Short mmCIF file of N, CA and C in Angstrom, two decimals:
data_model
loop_
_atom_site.label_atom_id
_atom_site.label_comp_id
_atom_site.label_asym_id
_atom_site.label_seq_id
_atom_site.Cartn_x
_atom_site.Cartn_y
_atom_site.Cartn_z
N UNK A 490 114.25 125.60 107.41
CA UNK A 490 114.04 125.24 106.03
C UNK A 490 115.09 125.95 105.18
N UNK A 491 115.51 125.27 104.22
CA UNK A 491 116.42 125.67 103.59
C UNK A 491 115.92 125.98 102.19
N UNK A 492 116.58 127.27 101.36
CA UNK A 492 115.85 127.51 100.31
C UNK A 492 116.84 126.81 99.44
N UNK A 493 116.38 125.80 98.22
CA UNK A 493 117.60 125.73 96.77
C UNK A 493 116.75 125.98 95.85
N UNK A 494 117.62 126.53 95.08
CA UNK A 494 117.72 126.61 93.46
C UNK A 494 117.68 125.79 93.01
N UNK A 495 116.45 125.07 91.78
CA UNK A 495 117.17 124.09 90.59
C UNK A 495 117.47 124.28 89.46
N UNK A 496 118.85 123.90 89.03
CA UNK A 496 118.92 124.81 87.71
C UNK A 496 119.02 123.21 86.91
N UNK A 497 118.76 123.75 86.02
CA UNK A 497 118.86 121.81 85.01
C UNK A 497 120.21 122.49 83.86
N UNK A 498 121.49 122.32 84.30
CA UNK A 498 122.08 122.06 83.18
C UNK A 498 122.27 121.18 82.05
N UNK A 499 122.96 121.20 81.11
CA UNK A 499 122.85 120.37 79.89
C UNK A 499 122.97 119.12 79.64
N UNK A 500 124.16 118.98 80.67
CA UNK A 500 124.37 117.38 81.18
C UNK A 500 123.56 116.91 82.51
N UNK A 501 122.60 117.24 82.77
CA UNK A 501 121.94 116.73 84.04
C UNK A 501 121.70 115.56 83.74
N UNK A 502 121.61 114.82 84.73
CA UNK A 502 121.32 113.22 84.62
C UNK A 502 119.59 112.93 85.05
N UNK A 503 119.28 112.11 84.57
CA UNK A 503 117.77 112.09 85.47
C UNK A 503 118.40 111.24 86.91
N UNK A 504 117.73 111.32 88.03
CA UNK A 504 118.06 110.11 88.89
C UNK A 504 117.75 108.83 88.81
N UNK A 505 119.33 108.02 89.43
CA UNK A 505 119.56 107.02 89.39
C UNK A 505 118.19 106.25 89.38
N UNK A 506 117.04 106.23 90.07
CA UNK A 506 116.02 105.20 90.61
C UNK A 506 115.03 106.20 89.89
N UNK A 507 114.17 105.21 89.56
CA UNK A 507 112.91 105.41 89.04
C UNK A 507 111.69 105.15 89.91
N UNK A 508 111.96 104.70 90.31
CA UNK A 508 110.62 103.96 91.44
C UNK A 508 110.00 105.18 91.90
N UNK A 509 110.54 106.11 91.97
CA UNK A 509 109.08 107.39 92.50
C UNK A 509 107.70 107.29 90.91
N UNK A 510 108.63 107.27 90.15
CA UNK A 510 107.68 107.69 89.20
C UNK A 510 107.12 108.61 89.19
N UNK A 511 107.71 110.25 89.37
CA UNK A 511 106.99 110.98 89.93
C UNK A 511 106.30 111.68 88.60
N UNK A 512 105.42 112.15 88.71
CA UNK A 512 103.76 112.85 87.81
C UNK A 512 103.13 114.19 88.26
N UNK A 513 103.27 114.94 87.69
CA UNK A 513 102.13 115.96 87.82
C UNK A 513 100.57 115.54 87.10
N UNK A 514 99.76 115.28 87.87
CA UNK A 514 98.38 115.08 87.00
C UNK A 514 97.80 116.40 86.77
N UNK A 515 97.19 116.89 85.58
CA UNK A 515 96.82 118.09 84.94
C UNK A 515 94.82 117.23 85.33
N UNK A 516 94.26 118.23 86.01
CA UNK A 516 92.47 117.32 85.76
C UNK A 516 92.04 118.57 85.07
N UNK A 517 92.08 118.91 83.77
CA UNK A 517 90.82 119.41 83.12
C UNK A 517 89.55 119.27 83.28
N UNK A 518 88.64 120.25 83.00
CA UNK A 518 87.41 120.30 82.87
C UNK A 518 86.61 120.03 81.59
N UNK A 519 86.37 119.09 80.80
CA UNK A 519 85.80 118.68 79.88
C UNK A 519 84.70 119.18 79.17
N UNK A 520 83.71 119.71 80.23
CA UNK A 520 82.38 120.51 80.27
C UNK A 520 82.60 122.08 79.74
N UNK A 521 83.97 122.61 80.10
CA UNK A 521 83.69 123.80 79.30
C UNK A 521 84.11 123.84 77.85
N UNK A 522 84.17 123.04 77.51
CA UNK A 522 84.51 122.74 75.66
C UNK A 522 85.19 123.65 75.34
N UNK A 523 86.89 124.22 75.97
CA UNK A 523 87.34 125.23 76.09
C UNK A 523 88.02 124.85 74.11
N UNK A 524 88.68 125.89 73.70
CA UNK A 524 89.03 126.07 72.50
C UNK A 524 90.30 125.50 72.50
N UNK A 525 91.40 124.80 71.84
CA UNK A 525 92.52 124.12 71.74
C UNK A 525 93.20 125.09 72.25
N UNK A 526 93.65 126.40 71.96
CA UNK A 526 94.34 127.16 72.14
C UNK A 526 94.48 127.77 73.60
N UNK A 527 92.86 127.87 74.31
CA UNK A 527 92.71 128.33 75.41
C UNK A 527 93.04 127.06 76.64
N UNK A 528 92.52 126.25 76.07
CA UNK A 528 93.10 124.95 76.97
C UNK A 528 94.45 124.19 77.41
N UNK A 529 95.30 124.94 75.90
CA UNK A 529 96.70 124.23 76.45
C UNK A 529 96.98 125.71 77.00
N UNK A 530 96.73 126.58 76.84
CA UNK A 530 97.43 127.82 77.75
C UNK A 530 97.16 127.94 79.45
N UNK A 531 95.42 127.09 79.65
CA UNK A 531 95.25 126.55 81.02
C UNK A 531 95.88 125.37 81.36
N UNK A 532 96.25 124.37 80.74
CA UNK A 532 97.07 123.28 80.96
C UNK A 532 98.49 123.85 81.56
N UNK A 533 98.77 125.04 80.64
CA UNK A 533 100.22 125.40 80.98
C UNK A 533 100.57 126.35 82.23
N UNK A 534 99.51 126.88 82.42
CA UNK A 534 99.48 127.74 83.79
C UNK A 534 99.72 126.54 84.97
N UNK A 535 99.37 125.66 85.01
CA UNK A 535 99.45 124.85 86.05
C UNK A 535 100.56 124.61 86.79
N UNK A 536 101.82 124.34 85.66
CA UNK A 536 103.27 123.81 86.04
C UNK A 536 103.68 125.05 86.80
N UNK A 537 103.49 126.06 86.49
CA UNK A 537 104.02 127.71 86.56
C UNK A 537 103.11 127.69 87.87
N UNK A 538 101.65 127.67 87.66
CA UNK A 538 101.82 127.84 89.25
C UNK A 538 101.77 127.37 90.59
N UNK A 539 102.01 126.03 90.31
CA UNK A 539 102.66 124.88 91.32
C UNK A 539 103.49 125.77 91.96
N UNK A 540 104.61 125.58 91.10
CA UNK A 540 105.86 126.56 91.79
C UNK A 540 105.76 127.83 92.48
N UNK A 541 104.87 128.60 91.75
CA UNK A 541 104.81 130.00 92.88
C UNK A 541 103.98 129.39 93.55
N UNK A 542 103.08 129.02 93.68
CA UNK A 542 102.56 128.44 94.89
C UNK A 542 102.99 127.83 95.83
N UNK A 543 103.76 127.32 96.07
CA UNK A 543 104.91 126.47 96.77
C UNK A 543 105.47 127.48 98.24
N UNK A 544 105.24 127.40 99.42
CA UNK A 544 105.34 127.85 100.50
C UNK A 544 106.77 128.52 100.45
N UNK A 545 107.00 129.73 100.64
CA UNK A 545 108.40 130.58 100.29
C UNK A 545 109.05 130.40 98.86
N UNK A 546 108.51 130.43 97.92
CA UNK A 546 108.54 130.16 96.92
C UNK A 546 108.16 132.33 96.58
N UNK A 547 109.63 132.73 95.80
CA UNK A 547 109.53 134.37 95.49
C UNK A 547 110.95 134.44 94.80
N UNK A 548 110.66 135.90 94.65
CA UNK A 548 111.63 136.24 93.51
C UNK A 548 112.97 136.92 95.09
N UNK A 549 113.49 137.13 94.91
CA UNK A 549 114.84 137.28 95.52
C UNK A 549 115.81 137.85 94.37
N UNK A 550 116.68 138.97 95.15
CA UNK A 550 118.47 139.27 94.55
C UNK A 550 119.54 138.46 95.22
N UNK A 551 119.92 137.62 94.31
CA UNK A 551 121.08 136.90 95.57
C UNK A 551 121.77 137.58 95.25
N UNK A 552 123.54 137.02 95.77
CA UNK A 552 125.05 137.63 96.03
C UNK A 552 124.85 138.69 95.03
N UNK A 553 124.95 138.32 93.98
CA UNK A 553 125.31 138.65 92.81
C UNK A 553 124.73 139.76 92.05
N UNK A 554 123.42 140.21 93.09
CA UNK A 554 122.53 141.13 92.54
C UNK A 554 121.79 141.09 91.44
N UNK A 555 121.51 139.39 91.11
CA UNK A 555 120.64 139.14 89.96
C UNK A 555 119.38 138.71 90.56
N UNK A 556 117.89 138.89 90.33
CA UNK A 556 117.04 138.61 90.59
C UNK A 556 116.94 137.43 90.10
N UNK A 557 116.16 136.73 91.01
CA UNK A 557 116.14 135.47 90.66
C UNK A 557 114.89 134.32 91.41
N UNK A 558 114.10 133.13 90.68
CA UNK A 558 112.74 133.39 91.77
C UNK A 558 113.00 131.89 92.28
N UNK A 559 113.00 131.77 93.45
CA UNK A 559 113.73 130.88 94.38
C UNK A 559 112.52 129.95 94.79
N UNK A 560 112.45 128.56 94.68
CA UNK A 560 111.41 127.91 94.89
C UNK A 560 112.27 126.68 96.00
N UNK A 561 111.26 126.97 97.15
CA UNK A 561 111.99 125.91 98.63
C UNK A 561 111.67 124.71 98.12
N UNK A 562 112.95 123.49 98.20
CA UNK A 562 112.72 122.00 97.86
C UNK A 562 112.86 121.20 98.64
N UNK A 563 112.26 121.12 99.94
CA UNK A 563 112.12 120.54 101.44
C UNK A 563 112.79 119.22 101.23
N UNK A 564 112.40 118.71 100.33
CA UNK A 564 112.03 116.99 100.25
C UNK A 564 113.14 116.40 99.48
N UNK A 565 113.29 117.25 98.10
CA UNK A 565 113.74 116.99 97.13
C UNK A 565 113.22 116.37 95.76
N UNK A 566 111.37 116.29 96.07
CA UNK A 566 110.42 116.17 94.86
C UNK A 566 110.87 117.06 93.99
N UNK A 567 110.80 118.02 93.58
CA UNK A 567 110.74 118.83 92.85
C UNK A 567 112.16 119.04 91.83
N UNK A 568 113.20 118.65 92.22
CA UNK A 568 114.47 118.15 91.19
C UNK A 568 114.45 117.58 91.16
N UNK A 569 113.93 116.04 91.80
CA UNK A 569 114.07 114.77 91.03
C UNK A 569 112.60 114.63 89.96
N UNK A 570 111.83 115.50 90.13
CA UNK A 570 110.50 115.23 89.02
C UNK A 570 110.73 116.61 87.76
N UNK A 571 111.87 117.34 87.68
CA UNK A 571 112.44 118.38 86.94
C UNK A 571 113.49 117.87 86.26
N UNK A 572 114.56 116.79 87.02
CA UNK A 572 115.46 116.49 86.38
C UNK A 572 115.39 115.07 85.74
N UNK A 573 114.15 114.34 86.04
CA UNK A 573 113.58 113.53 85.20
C UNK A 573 112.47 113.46 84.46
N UNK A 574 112.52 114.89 83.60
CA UNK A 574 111.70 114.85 82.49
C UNK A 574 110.50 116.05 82.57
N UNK A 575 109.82 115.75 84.31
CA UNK A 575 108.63 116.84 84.51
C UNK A 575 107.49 116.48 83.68
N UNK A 576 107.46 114.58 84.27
CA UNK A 576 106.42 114.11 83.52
C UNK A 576 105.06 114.57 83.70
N UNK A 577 103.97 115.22 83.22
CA UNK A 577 102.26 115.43 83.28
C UNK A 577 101.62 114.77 82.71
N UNK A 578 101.02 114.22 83.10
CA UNK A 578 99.97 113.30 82.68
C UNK A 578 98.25 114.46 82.91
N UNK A 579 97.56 114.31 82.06
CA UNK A 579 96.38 114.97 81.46
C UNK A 579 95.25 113.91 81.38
N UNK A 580 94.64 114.57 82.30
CA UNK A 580 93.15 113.87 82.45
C UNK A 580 91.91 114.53 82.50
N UNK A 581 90.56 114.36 82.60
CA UNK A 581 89.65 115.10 82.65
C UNK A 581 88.21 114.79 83.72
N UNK A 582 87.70 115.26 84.33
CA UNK A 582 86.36 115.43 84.76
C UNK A 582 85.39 116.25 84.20
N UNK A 583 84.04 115.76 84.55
CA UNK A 583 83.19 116.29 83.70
C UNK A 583 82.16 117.52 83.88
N UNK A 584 82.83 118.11 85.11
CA UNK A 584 81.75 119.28 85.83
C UNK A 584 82.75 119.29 87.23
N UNK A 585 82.32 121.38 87.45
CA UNK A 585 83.22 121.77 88.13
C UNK A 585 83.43 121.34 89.84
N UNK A 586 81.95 120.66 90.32
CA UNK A 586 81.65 119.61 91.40
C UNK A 586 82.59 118.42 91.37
N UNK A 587 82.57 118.18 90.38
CA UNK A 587 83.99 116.64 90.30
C UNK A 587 85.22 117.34 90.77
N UNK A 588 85.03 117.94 90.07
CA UNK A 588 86.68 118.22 90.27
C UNK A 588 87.08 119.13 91.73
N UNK A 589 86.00 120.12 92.15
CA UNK A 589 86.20 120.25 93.69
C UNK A 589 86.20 119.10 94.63
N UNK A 590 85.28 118.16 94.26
CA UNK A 590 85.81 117.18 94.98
C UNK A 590 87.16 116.43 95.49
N UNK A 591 87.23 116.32 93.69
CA UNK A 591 88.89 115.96 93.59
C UNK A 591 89.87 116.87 94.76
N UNK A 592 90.09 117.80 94.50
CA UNK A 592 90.52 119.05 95.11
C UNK A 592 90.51 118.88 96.52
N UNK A 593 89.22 118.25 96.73
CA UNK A 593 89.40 118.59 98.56
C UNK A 593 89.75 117.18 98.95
N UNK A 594 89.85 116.47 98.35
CA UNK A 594 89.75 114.46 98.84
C UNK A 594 91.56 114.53 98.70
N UNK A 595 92.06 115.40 97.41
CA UNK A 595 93.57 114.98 97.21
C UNK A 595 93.99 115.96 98.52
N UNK A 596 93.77 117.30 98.29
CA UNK A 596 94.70 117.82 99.39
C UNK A 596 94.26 117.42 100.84
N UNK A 597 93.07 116.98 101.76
CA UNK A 597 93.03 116.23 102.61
C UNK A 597 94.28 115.15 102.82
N UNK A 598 94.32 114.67 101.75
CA UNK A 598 95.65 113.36 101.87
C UNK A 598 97.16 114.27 101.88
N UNK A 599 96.65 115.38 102.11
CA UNK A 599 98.39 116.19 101.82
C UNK A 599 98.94 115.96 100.48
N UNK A 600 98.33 115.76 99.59
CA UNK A 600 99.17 115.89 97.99
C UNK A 600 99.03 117.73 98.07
N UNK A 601 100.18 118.18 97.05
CA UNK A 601 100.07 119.57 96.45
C UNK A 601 99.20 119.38 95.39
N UNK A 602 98.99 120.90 95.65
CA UNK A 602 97.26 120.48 94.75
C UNK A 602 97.29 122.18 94.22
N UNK A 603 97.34 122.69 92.80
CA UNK A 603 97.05 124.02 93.05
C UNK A 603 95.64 124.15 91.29
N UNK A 604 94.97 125.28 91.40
CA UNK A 604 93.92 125.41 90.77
C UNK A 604 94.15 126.25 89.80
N UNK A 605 93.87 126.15 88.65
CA UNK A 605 94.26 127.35 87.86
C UNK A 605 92.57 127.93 87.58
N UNK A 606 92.47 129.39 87.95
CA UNK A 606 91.19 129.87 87.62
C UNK A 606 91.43 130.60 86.14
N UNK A 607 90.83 130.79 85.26
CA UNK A 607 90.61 131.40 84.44
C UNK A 607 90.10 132.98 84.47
N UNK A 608 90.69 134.13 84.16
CA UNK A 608 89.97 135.71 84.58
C UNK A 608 88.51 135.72 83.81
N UNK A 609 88.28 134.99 82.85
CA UNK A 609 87.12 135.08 82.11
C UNK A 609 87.10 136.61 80.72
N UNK A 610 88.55 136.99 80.38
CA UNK A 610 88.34 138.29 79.43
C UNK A 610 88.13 137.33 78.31
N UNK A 611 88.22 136.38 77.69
CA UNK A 611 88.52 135.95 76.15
C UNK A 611 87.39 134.66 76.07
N UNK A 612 86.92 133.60 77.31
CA UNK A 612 85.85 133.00 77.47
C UNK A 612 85.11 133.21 78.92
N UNK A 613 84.13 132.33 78.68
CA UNK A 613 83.42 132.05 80.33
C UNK A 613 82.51 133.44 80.74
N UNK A 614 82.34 134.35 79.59
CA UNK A 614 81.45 135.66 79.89
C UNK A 614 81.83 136.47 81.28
N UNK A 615 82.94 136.69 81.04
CA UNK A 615 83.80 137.35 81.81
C UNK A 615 83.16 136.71 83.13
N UNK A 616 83.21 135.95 83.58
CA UNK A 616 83.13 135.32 84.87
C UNK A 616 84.53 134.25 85.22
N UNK A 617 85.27 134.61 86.11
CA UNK A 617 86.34 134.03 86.47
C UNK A 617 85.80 132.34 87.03
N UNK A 618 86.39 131.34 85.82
CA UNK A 618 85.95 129.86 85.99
C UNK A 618 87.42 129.19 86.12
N UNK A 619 87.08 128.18 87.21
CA UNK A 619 88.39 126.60 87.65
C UNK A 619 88.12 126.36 86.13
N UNK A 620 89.58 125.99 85.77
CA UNK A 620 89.61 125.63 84.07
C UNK A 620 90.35 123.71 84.80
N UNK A 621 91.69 123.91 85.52
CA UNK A 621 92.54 123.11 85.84
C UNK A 621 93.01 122.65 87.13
N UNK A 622 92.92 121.49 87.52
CA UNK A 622 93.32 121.23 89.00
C UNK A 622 94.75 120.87 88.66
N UNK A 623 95.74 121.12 88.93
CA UNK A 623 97.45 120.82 89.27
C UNK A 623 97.46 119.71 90.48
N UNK A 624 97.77 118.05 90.33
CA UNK A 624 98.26 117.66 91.72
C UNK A 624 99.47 116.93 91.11
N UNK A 625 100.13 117.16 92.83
CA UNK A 625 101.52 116.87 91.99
C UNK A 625 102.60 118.01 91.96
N UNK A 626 103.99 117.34 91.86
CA UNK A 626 103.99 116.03 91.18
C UNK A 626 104.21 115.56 92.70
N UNK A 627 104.07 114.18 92.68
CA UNK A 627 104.20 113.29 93.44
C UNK A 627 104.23 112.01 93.11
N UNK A 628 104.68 110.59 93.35
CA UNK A 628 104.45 109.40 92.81
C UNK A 628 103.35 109.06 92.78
N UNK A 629 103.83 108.13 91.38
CA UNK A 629 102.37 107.18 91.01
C UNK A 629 101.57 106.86 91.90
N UNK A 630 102.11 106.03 92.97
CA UNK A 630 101.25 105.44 94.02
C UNK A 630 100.42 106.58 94.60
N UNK A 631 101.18 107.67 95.11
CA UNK A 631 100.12 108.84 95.78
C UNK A 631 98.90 109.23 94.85
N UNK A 632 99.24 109.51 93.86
CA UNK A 632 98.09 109.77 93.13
C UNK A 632 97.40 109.08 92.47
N UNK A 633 97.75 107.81 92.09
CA UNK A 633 96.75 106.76 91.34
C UNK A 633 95.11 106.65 92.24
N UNK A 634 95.19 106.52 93.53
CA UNK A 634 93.91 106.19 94.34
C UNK A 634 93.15 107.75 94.01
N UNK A 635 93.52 108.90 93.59
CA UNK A 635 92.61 109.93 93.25
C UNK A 635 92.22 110.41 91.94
N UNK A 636 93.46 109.77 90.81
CA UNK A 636 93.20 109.98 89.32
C UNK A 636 93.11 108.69 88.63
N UNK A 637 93.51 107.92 89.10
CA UNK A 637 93.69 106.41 88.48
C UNK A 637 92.12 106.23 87.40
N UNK A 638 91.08 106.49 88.03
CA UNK A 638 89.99 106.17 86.87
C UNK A 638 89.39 106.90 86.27
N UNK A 639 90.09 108.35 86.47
CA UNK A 639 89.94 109.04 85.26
C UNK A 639 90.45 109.06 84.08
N UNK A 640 89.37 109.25 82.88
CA UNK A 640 89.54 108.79 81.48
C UNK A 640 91.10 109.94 80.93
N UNK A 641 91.82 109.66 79.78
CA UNK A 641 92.71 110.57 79.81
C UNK A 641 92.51 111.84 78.82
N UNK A 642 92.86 112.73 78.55
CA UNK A 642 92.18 113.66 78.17
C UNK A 642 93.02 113.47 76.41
#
């Protein structure tokens, strides 16, 4: 396996073909009537930790002796859904049973799938609660049969 870097310079192009359509789906939890503020900050943990989550995915010094945090791109998902845009799409379920479901039905099918828990200091009575399921990104087609009829948030 080979590790790359993606860096998005200024002139990056998106790629030529569109047909992946590739998506990160964000599945919120609806049921905890989280506060605007607390919810896009769980929305935003997601993208962030896709990536460290990502199998050899760490911080490293290359040549140059600059630290730097190196995320493996096996496939090449991950710059073509970075350098076209890093579309998310935001949806919701209605209790934390849905959405484990979700969770175990998508990654069964091999989609990336990562969870954002909440520590519980500011809501949730200090009890650490699933705020966000991360799947994705991957194409439309992969993920439509697991988010497709969920309402959008």
């Amino acid at each position: 396996m080979t590790d790359t870097t993606t860096t998005l310079p200024s002139d990056a192009a998106a790629p030529e073909s569109d047909d992946l359509d590739l998506r990160q789906m964000l599945v919120i939890r609806h049921d905890l009537k989280m506060r605007k503020g607390k919810l896009c900050a769980q929305a935003g943990h997601a993208p962030l930790m896709m990536l460290a989550d990502t199998p050899g995915a760490g911080f490293r010094t290359n040549a140059q002796g600059v630290r730097e945090f190196v995320v493996p791109d096996v496939d090449g998902t991950l710059e073509a859904w970075m350098l076209s845009g890093q579309k998310k799409i935001s949806v919701y379920v209605t209790s934390d049973e849905e959405m484990q479901d979700l969770h175990r039905r998508a990654e069964a099918a091999g989609l990336r799938c990562t969870q954002v828990v909440d520590a519980g200091h500011t809501e949730f009575k200090g009890q650490p609660t699933r705020t966000v399921l991360s799947i994705g990104p991957h194409p439309k087609a992969a993920v439509t049969p697991f988010t497709g009829d969920l309402p959008l948030y």
